[in-house]
Amino acid sequence: MATNSLFYKFNPAINNWVNQPGATTMTQGVGYIGRAPSGTYSPTKIVETSFVGVPSNGVINTSIVKSTGTYSLIGNPYPSAIDVDLFIAANTSVTNGTVYFWTHNTAITNNVYTANDYAKYNFTGAVRTSTSAITGGALPTGKIAAGQGFFIEAKSSSANGTYSATFNNAMRISANNTQFFKNNASTNAVNSISQALERHRVWLSLRSSLGSYNQMLLGYVQGATNDFDSLFDGKTLAGGNSVSIYTRAGADQLAIQGKSLPFSEADVIPIGYSTTLNGELSINLDDFDGLFTNQNVYLLDKTANILHDLKAMPYTFITTNGNFEQRFELRFINQTLGITIPTITDNDIKIITTNHQLEVISPAMAITNIQVFDILGKLLFTQNDLNTNLFQTNSLLIAPQILLVKVTLENQQSFTKKTLIK
């Protein structure tokens, strides 16, 4: 049981958290979370929830529910670590093979977005939730420490219902009991099954200068296919992050995708992203292994008609908020691109008012001229000879009113948009 009532378990039938009284006897194999009471903590305080009980031994069965929600929160019931590969392999009939660890990074402070998110692991590999320079950004090792809870999804092909996943002593391992997803500790342990597979992988991340971060993994792996594979493909499972980068298999957005061998350098991999931010983001090649040690990795920006070498440097671009699945492709050959003139529409130009100033965003083509008029057509502001996808005023002295903003692009197209400045 826990020492206070601020702890919860997850109910897939309603796809939400359910509060548990402090006297609740915890069920073996079920995952729980604890949180601090609501309020302002100044100065900072440490609020602890102690989970008290006797560690388990032997075979432990725990429910996996597919209902309104498809994810169940379960946990390692043993006093020792377990090997995730062995757990996944033993439960392939009832679960998809990706485990999700909630990682508590830092709170958003001074507009720095080092958000909480889920680290993920399956047979293809693992993705982290932040750069190691910011918070340690632990990369799951494939070993689950004693008491560690994690989400796992019911088998996609299963009908709605309640199933049983099994923990057993054969999954238990000595040592490797230090990676608990709250303190970013890590270990260099190898994994019993996945380590033996032939794997060639690239890790990409989407970042902002304010600290937003999301990582994805693409791997060519022994045993994987190009369709959804429960052992090798992991869905995104958004955790409220301001950015997300992913690939697709059918209708599923994937944070981890395993593809079939052999690798072909002629492959083209569509890369999708979503963001709640407006402005500059970058796509980074965080890591690579296997044949990618000697293989070029390029990012094609179809909006700007640019093929960029990710091994040379990250690719920086301007975007508006939203979900985008047609803009980027991962490629492995430096092909000569034909000259493509992007088609710009009114929806491609975004005007944002912030702190009584204007921000104009044109992701697909550079802005050359800005003119600002009042509703009667009087010119209030103009800026010429620009060459930028993102323009911001810094000394606009205009009373609160409706404005007309005329944006001229480098192809001489002009768009006039209405906005309200307060």
Tab-separated table of C-alpha atoms in Angstrom:
chain	number	residue	atom	x	y	z
A	1	MET	CA	0.000	0.000	0.000
A	2	ALA	CA	1.033	3.675	-0.344
A	3	THR	CA	1.455	6.286	2.394
A	4	ASN	CA	-1.080	8.774	1.028
A	5	SER	CA	-4.054	8.952	-1.316
A	6	LEU	CA	-2.294	10.797	-4.143
A	7	PHE	CA	-1.615	7.707	-6.163
A	8	TYR	CA	-3.440	6.202	-9.104
A	9	LYS	CA	-3.728	3.221	-11.401
A	10	PHE	CA	-4.718	3.358	-15.074
A	11	ASN	CA	-8.044	1.967	-16.301
A	12	PRO	CA	-8.069	1.139	-20.058
A	13	ALA	CA	-11.853	0.666	-19.953
A	14	ILE	CA	-12.227	4.437	-19.517
A	15	ASN	CA	-8.752	5.320	-20.866
A	16	ASN	CA	-8.010	7.393	-17.778
A	17	TRP	CA	-6.503	7.422	-14.301
A	18	VAL	CA	-8.389	6.224	-11.223
A	19	ASN	CA	-7.492	7.517	-7.766
A	20	GLN	CA	-6.552	4.878	-5.188
A	21	PRO	CA	-7.075	5.311	-1.419
A	22	GLY	CA	-3.900	5.198	0.635
A	23	ALA	CA	-4.971	1.945	2.314
A	24	THR	CA	-5.374	0.137	-1.019
A	25	THR	CA	-3.504	-3.157	-1.212
A	26	MET	CA	-1.566	-2.990	-4.468
A	27	THR	CA	-1.992	-5.842	-6.937
A	28	GLN	CA	1.129	-7.727	-8.007
A	29	GLY	CA	2.149	-6.848	-11.568
A	30	VAL	CA	-0.063	-3.742	-11.779
A	31	GLY	CA	1.568	-0.332	-12.253
A	32	TYR	CA	0.789	2.712	-10.104
A	33	ILE	CA	1.806	6.371	-10.112
A	34	GLY	CA	2.228	8.861	-7.279
A	35	ARG	CA	2.087	12.641	-7.497
A	36	ALA	CA	2.558	15.684	-5.312
A	37	PRO	CA	-0.499	17.614	-4.081
A	38	SER	CA	-1.603	20.514	-6.253
A	39	GLY	CA	-0.248	23.904	-5.244
A	40	THR	CA	2.687	26.282	-5.518
A	41	TYR	CA	6.020	24.985	-4.252
A	42	SER	CA	8.147	27.985	-3.375
A	43	PRO	CA	10.662	27.279	-2.066
A	44	THR	CA	11.002	23.833	-3.656
A	45	LYS	CA	9.819	20.949	-1.470
A	46	ILE	CA	10.317	17.208	-1.627
A	47	VAL	CA	7.022	15.290	-1.443
A	48	GLU	CA	7.419	11.535	-1.173
A	49	THR	CA	5.013	8.683	-1.752
A	50	SER	CA	6.263	5.407	-0.308
A	51	PHE	CA	5.021	2.157	-1.814
A	52	VAL	CA	5.201	-0.473	0.920
A	53	GLY	CA	4.941	-4.225	0.521
A	54	VAL	CA	6.688	-7.572	0.101
A	55	PRO	CA	8.444	-8.230	-3.249
A	56	SER	CA	7.066	-11.119	-5.260
A	57	ASN	CA	8.439	-14.416	-6.489
A	58	GLY	CA	7.337	-17.011	-9.015
A	59	VAL	CA	4.709	-16.656	-11.747
A	60	ILE	CA	2.714	-13.405	-11.647
A	61	ASN	CA	-0.186	-12.864	-14.044
A	62	THR	CA	-1.492	-9.356	-14.723
A	63	SER	CA	-4.419	-8.112	-16.789
A	64	ILE	CA	-3.987	-6.546	-20.221
A	65	VAL	CA	-7.183	-4.764	-21.261
A	66	LYS	CA	-8.285	-3.699	-24.726
A	67	SER	CA	-11.280	-1.397	-24.542
A	68	THR	CA	-11.820	2.344	-24.960
A	69	GLY	CA	-8.070	2.503	-24.358
A	70	THR	CA	-5.586	-0.105	-25.567
A	71	TYR	CA	-2.699	0.549	-23.144
A	72	SER	CA	-2.296	-1.014	-19.694
A	73	LEU	CA	0.028	0.210	-16.936
A	74	ILE	CA	1.837	-2.760	-15.418
A	75	GLY	CA	5.093	-3.113	-13.491
A	76	ASN	CA	7.992	-5.347	-12.527
A	77	PRO	CA	6.756	-7.195	-9.413
A	78	TYR	CA	10.144	-8.616	-8.413
A	79	PRO	CA	12.961	-7.345	-6.157
A	80	SER	CA	15.345	-7.859	-9.098
A	81	ALA	CA	15.473	-6.426	-12.610
A	82	ILE	CA	13.838	-8.273	-15.483
A	83	ASP	CA	14.923	-8.639	-19.103
A	84	VAL	CA	12.393	-6.803	-21.293
A	85	ASP	CA	13.198	-8.962	-24.323
A	86	LEU	CA	12.198	-12.097	-22.403
A	87	PHE	CA	9.002	-10.445	-21.152
A	88	ILE	CA	8.065	-9.301	-24.678
A	89	ALA	CA	8.818	-12.713	-26.193
A	90	ALA	CA	6.727	-14.516	-23.563
A	91	ASN	CA	3.676	-12.307	-24.131
A	92	THR	CA	3.523	-11.837	-27.921
A	93	SER	CA	0.072	-13.447	-28.074
A	94	VAL	CA	-1.519	-10.733	-25.905
A	95	THR	CA	0.619	-7.595	-26.285
A	96	ASN	CA	2.384	-5.500	-28.880
A	97	GLY	CA	6.096	-5.577	-28.228
A	98	THR	CA	6.868	-1.963	-27.270
A	99	VAL	CA	7.167	-0.812	-23.653
A	100	TYR	CA	6.727	2.836	-22.650
A	101	PHE	CA	8.483	4.459	-19.673
A	102	TRP	CA	7.198	7.792	-18.364
A	103	THR	CA	10.192	10.099	-18.041
A	104	HIS	CA	9.822	13.144	-15.819
A	105	ASN	CA	12.132	15.801	-17.239
A	106	THR	CA	12.077	19.441	-16.132
A	107	ALA	CA	9.049	21.702	-15.927
A	108	ILE	CA	8.610	24.390	-18.592
A	109	THR	CA	10.502	27.417	-17.239
A	110	ASN	CA	11.049	30.748	-19.003
A	111	ASN	CA	9.545	29.239	-22.177
A	112	VAL	CA	12.036	26.355	-22.196
A	113	TYR	CA	10.152	23.235	-23.264
A	114	THR	CA	12.019	20.239	-21.820
A	115	ALA	CA	8.725	18.375	-21.604
A	116	ASN	CA	7.873	15.081	-19.985
A	117	ASP	CA	7.432	12.220	-22.439
A	118	TYR	CA	7.589	8.449	-22.884
A	119	ALA	CA	10.876	6.683	-23.543
A	120	LYS	CA	10.251	3.589	-25.671
A	121	TYR	CA	11.841	0.181	-26.237
A	122	ASN	CA	11.304	-2.868	-28.464
A	123	PHE	CA	13.387	-5.349	-30.464
A	124	THR	CA	14.447	-2.638	-32.938
A	125	GLY	CA	15.918	-0.502	-30.146
A	126	ALA	CA	15.099	2.424	-27.874
A	127	VAL	CA	14.376	6.156	-28.043
A	128	ARG	CA	15.038	8.719	-25.327
A	129	THR	CA	13.021	11.776	-24.266
A	130	SER	CA	15.627	14.547	-24.153
A	131	THR	CA	19.210	15.301	-25.109
A	132	SER	CA	21.780	14.041	-22.642
A	133	ALA	CA	23.011	17.636	-22.301
A	134	ILE	CA	19.714	18.762	-20.762
A	135	THR	CA	18.546	16.150	-18.265
A	136	GLY	CA	20.469	12.956	-18.864
A	137	GLY	CA	17.780	11.752	-21.280
A	138	ALA	CA	18.118	8.103	-20.301
A	139	LEU	CA	17.928	5.631	-23.193
A	140	PRO	CA	16.093	2.447	-22.090
A	141	THR	CA	18.519	-0.448	-21.795
A	142	GLY	CA	16.057	-3.311	-22.066
A	143	LYS	CA	16.305	-4.055	-18.354
A	144	ILE	CA	13.426	-3.037	-16.081
A	145	ALA	CA	14.393	-2.248	-12.496
A	146	ALA	CA	12.503	-3.538	-9.459
A	147	GLY	CA	9.294	-1.572	-8.955
A	148	GLN	CA	9.448	0.146	-12.355
A	149	GLY	CA	6.055	0.630	-13.975
A	150	PHE	CA	5.510	0.797	-17.732
A	151	PHE	CA	2.752	0.980	-20.330
A	152	ILE	CA	2.267	-1.765	-22.883
A	153	GLU	CA	-0.420	-2.078	-25.561
A	154	ALA	CA	-2.817	-4.946	-26.058
A	155	LYS	CA	-2.253	-6.915	-29.263
A	156	SER	CA	-3.594	-4.929	-32.222
A	157	SER	CA	-5.252	-7.984	-33.761
A	158	SER	CA	-7.087	-8.937	-30.551
A	159	ALA	CA	-10.765	-8.249	-29.961
A	160	ASN	CA	-11.802	-6.033	-27.076
A	161	GLY	CA	-11.531	-7.887	-23.803
A	162	THR	CA	-9.275	-8.735	-20.874
A	163	TYR	CA	-6.161	-10.851	-21.394
A	164	SER	CA	-3.375	-12.053	-19.133
A	165	ALA	CA	0.325	-11.178	-19.396
A	166	THR	CA	2.840	-13.251	-17.455
A	167	PHE	CA	5.924	-12.436	-15.410
A	168	ASN	CA	8.090	-15.389	-14.331
A	169	ASN	CA	11.398	-16.037	-12.614
A	170	ALA	CA	13.114	-16.912	-15.920
A	171	MET	CA	12.885	-13.204	-16.853
A	172	ARG	CA	14.722	-12.117	-13.702
A	173	ILE	CA	18.371	-11.138	-13.959
A	174	SER	CA	21.098	-10.247	-11.503
A	175	ALA	CA	22.476	-6.693	-11.331
A	176	ASN	CA	21.141	-4.270	-14.028
A	177	ASN	CA	18.810	-2.922	-11.359
A	178	THR	CA	19.821	0.754	-11.528
A	179	GLN	CA	17.775	2.243	-14.370
A	180	PHE	CA	14.622	3.574	-12.793
A	181	PHE	CA	12.864	6.210	-14.893
A	182	LYS	CA	12.937	9.123	-12.481
A	183	ASN	CA	16.662	9.462	-11.847
A	184	ASN	CA	18.118	8.939	-15.356
A	185	ALA	CA	20.568	6.298	-14.172
A	186	SER	CA	21.869	4.050	-16.922
A	187	THR	CA	23.727	0.833	-17.556
A	188	ASN	CA	25.575	-0.678	-20.481
A	189	ALA	CA	23.852	-4.049	-20.246
A	190	VAL	CA	23.209	-6.028	-23.427
A	191	ASN	CA	19.850	-7.587	-24.220
A	192	SER	CA	19.270	-11.308	-24.423
A	193	ILE	CA	17.309	-11.578	-27.679
A	194	SER	CA	17.430	-8.305	-29.615
A	195	GLN	CA	21.215	-7.955	-29.249
A	196	ALA	CA	21.661	-11.111	-31.324
A	197	LEU	CA	19.639	-9.723	-34.247
A	198	GLU	CA	21.247	-8.056	-37.249
A	199	ARG	CA	20.335	-4.370	-36.866
A	200	HIS	CA	21.271	-1.225	-38.849
A	201	ARG	CA	19.745	1.924	-37.344
A	202	VAL	CA	19.442	5.709	-37.459
A	203	TRP	CA	18.066	7.910	-34.688
A	204	LEU	CA	16.519	11.265	-35.681
A	205	SER	CA	15.240	14.012	-33.385
A	206	LEU	CA	13.069	17.092	-33.827
A	207	ARG	CA	14.168	20.056	-31.683
A	208	SER	CA	13.593	23.722	-30.986
A	209	SER	CA	16.104	26.223	-29.635
A	210	LEU	CA	14.006	26.440	-26.449
A	211	GLY	CA	14.526	22.777	-25.589
A	212	SER	CA	11.645	20.949	-27.264
A	213	TYR	CA	12.820	17.449	-28.153
A	214	ASN	CA	11.388	14.250	-29.603
A	215	GLN	CA	13.316	11.270	-30.948
A	216	MET	CA	12.451	8.514	-33.423
A	217	LEU	CA	14.283	5.374	-34.547
A	218	LEU	CA	14.357	3.722	-37.974
A	219	GLY	CA	16.039	0.334	-38.199
A	220	TYR	CA	16.597	-2.390	-40.761
A	221	VAL	CA	16.292	-5.461	-38.563
A	222	GLN	CA	16.479	-9.216	-38.954
A	223	GLY	CA	12.943	-10.618	-38.758
A	224	ALA	CA	11.117	-7.332	-39.407
A	225	THR	CA	8.817	-6.701	-42.366
A	226	ASN	CA	7.695	-3.470	-44.012
A	227	ASP	CA	4.213	-3.810	-42.484
A	228	PHE	CA	3.375	-3.240	-38.811
A	229	ASP	CA	5.280	-5.756	-36.669
A	230	SER	CA	4.379	-5.876	-32.987
A	231	LEU	CA	7.944	-6.809	-31.965
A	232	PHE	CA	9.718	-4.162	-34.049
A	233	ASP	CA	7.322	-1.196	-34.457
A	234	GLY	CA	6.373	1.175	-31.649
A	235	LYS	CA	3.608	3.800	-31.819
A	236	THR	CA	4.229	7.378	-30.734
A	237	LEU	CA	1.968	7.463	-27.610
A	238	ALA	CA	2.008	11.243	-27.257
A	239	GLY	CA	2.772	12.538	-23.777
A	240	GLY	CA	1.933	16.213	-24.280
A	241	ASN	CA	5.212	17.076	-25.987
A	242	SER	CA	5.261	20.247	-28.100
A	243	VAL	CA	7.006	18.399	-30.966
A	244	SER	CA	6.801	14.896	-32.413
A	245	ILE	CA	8.640	13.189	-35.273
A	246	TYR	CA	7.595	9.839	-36.710
A	247	THR	CA	7.258	7.458	-39.635
A	248	ARG	CA	4.132	5.553	-40.656
A	249	ALA	CA	2.990	1.974	-41.118
A	250	GLY	CA	-0.552	2.057	-42.428
A	251	ALA	CA	-2.639	4.235	-40.110
A	252	ASP	CA	-0.097	4.118	-37.271
A	253	GLN	CA	2.360	6.884	-36.406
A	254	LEU	CA	5.576	5.185	-35.294
A	255	ALA	CA	8.295	6.408	-32.939
A	256	ILE	CA	10.197	3.176	-33.658
A	257	GLN	CA	10.002	1.439	-37.029
A	258	GLY	CA	11.697	-1.788	-37.987
A	259	LYS	CA	12.030	-2.486	-41.711
A	260	SER	CA	13.000	-5.645	-43.547
A	261	LEU	CA	16.479	-6.617	-44.659
A	262	PRO	CA	18.302	-6.280	-46.955
A	263	PHE	CA	18.708	-2.517	-46.880
A	264	SER	CA	18.512	-0.695	-50.220
A	265	GLU	CA	20.027	2.752	-50.612
A	266	ALA	CA	17.207	3.502	-53.059
A	267	ASP	CA	14.685	3.420	-50.171
A	268	VAL	CA	12.638	6.555	-49.523
A	269	ILE	CA	11.131	6.927	-46.030
A	270	PRO	CA	8.423	9.581	-45.482
A	271	ILE	CA	8.989	11.490	-42.235
A	272	GLY	CA	6.054	13.175	-40.509
A	273	TYR	CA	6.118	15.730	-37.719
A	274	SER	CA	3.726	17.684	-35.552
A	275	THR	CA	4.281	20.765	-33.423
A	276	THR	CA	2.378	23.262	-31.329
A	277	LEU	CA	5.104	25.852	-31.983
A	278	ASN	CA	5.546	28.455	-34.708
A	279	GLY	CA	9.006	29.323	-35.964
A	280	GLU	CA	12.331	27.525	-36.265
A	281	LEU	CA	12.845	23.798	-35.662
A	282	SER	CA	15.664	21.443	-36.573
A	283	ILE	CA	15.917	17.778	-37.530
A	284	ASN	CA	19.059	16.122	-36.184
A	285	LEU	CA	20.813	12.831	-36.827
A	286	ASP	CA	21.381	11.834	-33.188
A	287	ASP	CA	23.090	8.489	-33.750
A	288	PHE	CA	23.555	5.602	-36.189
A	289	ASP	CA	25.057	2.129	-36.231
A	290	GLY	CA	25.601	-0.929	-38.441
A	291	LEU	CA	25.905	-0.221	-42.157
A	292	PHE	CA	24.908	3.421	-41.580
A	293	THR	CA	28.416	4.005	-40.228
A	294	ASN	CA	29.492	4.181	-43.874
A	295	GLN	CA	26.162	5.097	-45.482
A	296	ASN	CA	25.090	8.645	-46.380
A	297	VAL	CA	21.870	9.882	-44.759
A	298	TYR	CA	19.944	12.736	-46.399
A	299	LEU	CA	16.768	14.632	-45.572
A	300	LEU	CA	14.655	15.902	-48.469
A	301	ASP	CA	12.593	19.008	-47.750
A	302	LYS	CA	9.989	18.861	-50.507
A	303	THR	CA	8.604	22.268	-49.540
A	304	ALA	CA	11.920	24.061	-50.042
A	305	ASN	CA	13.262	21.582	-52.659
A	306	ILE	CA	16.429	20.970	-50.609
A	307	LEU	CA	18.313	17.666	-50.176
A	308	HIS	CA	20.348	18.015	-46.972
A	309	ASP	CA	23.235	15.871	-45.663
A	310	LEU	CA	22.280	15.067	-42.053
A	311	LYS	CA	25.750	13.705	-41.284
A	312	ALA	CA	27.187	17.140	-42.040
A	313	MET	CA	24.867	19.129	-39.745
A	314	PRO	CA	21.258	19.331	-38.521
A	315	TYR	CA	18.619	20.677	-40.897
A	316	THR	CA	16.933	23.896	-39.725
A	317	PHE	CA	13.596	25.007	-41.136
A	318	ILE	CA	10.657	27.319	-40.479
A	319	THR	CA	7.226	25.913	-39.714
A	320	THR	CA	3.800	26.846	-38.455
A	321	ASN	CA	2.047	24.724	-35.841
A	322	GLY	CA	0.148	21.677	-37.033
A	323	ASN	CA	0.671	18.161	-38.351
A	324	PHE	CA	2.776	17.658	-41.517
A	325	GLU	CA	3.264	14.338	-43.300
A	326	GLN	CA	4.131	15.359	-46.866
A	327	ARG	CA	7.100	17.683	-46.334
A	328	PHE	CA	10.082	15.441	-45.482
A	329	GLU	CA	11.639	12.216	-46.735
A	330	LEU	CA	14.666	10.305	-45.497
A	331	ARG	CA	16.911	9.301	-48.411
A	332	PHE	CA	20.270	7.612	-48.817
A	333	ILE	CA	21.402	8.735	-52.299
A	334	ASN	CA	22.523	12.240	-53.279
A	335	GLN	CA	20.239	12.615	-56.275
A	336	THR	CA	20.111	15.751	-58.425
A	337	LEU	CA	16.804	17.472	-57.763
A	338	GLY	CA	14.704	18.992	-60.496
A	339	ILE	CA	13.685	22.615	-60.095
A	340	THR	CA	10.322	22.628	-58.377
A	341	ILE	CA	8.496	25.870	-57.723
A	342	PRO	CA	6.291	25.343	-54.679
A	343	THR	CA	2.636	26.260	-54.919
A	344	ILE	CA	1.856	28.823	-52.226
A	345	THR	CA	-1.683	29.403	-50.987
A	346	ASP	CA	-3.153	31.818	-48.481
A	347	ASN	CA	-3.172	29.050	-45.871
A	348	ASP	CA	0.623	28.744	-46.119
A	349	ILE	CA	1.124	32.264	-44.695
A	350	LYS	CA	0.586	32.712	-40.969
A	351	ILE	CA	0.300	35.974	-38.996
A	352	ILE	CA	0.730	35.844	-35.213
A	353	THR	CA	0.361	38.734	-32.763
A	354	THR	CA	2.480	38.500	-29.611
A	355	ASN	CA	3.214	41.240	-27.058
A	356	HIS	CA	1.737	43.884	-29.366
A	357	GLN	CA	4.104	42.841	-32.188
A	358	LEU	CA	3.619	40.910	-35.439
A	359	GLU	CA	5.208	37.646	-36.495
A	360	VAL	CA	4.889	36.574	-40.148
A	361	ILE	CA	5.720	32.992	-41.140
A	362	SER	CA	6.107	31.611	-44.665
A	363	PRO	CA	7.642	28.112	-44.449
A	364	ALA	CA	7.724	27.358	-48.192
A	365	MET	CA	9.137	30.575	-49.677
A	366	ALA	CA	11.103	33.582	-48.469
A	367	ILE	CA	9.340	36.851	-47.646
A	368	THR	CA	10.646	39.943	-49.475
A	369	ASN	CA	8.256	42.681	-48.369
A	370	ILE	CA	5.838	43.398	-45.500
A	371	GLN	CA	3.225	46.160	-45.448
A	372	VAL	CA	0.783	46.814	-42.611
A	373	PHE	CA	-2.444	48.819	-43.155
A	374	ASP	CA	-5.314	49.821	-40.914
A	375	ILE	CA	-8.841	48.796	-41.854
A	376	LEU	CA	-9.289	52.024	-43.874
A	377	GLY	CA	-6.210	51.308	-45.998
A	378	LYS	CA	-3.738	53.700	-44.335
A	379	LEU	CA	-0.142	52.420	-44.484
A	380	LEU	CA	1.175	52.057	-40.911
A	381	PHE	CA	4.382	50.038	-41.408
A	382	THR	CA	6.531	48.725	-44.235
A	383	GLN	CA	9.720	46.651	-44.491
A	384	ASN	CA	11.451	46.003	-47.826
A	385	ASP	CA	14.380	43.941	-49.129
A	386	LEU	CA	13.764	41.005	-46.820
A	387	ASN	CA	14.954	37.465	-47.471
A	388	THR	CA	13.525	35.397	-44.657
A	389	ASN	CA	10.867	32.806	-43.885
A	390	LEU	CA	10.218	34.316	-40.462
A	391	PHE	CA	9.796	38.054	-39.905
A	392	GLN	CA	9.159	39.690	-36.526
A	393	THR	CA	8.561	43.333	-35.700
A	394	ASN	CA	10.182	44.675	-32.544
A	395	SER	CA	9.090	48.335	-32.388
A	396	LEU	CA	5.588	48.427	-33.829
A	397	LEU	CA	3.772	51.390	-32.224
A	398	ILE	CA	0.127	50.851	-33.184
A	399	ALA	CA	-3.023	51.164	-31.097
A	400	PRO	CA	-5.103	47.997	-30.619
A	401	GLN	CA	-7.109	47.451	-33.811
A	402	ILE	CA	-7.782	45.231	-36.811
A	403	LEU	CA	-4.844	45.243	-39.251
A	404	LEU	CA	-4.345	44.163	-42.845
A	405	VAL	CA	-0.910	42.615	-43.420
A	406	LYS	CA	0.280	42.355	-47.030
A	407	VAL	CA	3.015	39.760	-47.506
A	408	THR	CA	5.032	39.642	-50.741
A	409	LEU	CA	7.154	36.569	-51.513
A	410	GLU	CA	10.264	36.128	-53.633
A	411	ASN	CA	8.165	34.873	-56.578
A	412	GLN	CA	6.221	38.176	-56.417
A	413	GLN	CA	3.077	36.525	-55.090
A	414	SER	CA	1.265	38.713	-52.566
A	415	PHE	CA	-1.206	37.763	-49.846
A	416	THR	CA	-3.178	40.107	-47.619
A	417	LYS	CA	-4.245	38.699	-44.253
A	418	LYS	CA	-6.409	40.233	-41.535
A	419	THR	CA	-5.298	40.110	-37.891
A	420	LEU	CA	-6.170	41.737	-34.576
A	421	ILE	CA	-3.474	43.397	-32.537
A	422	LYS	CA	-4.330	43.987	-28.882
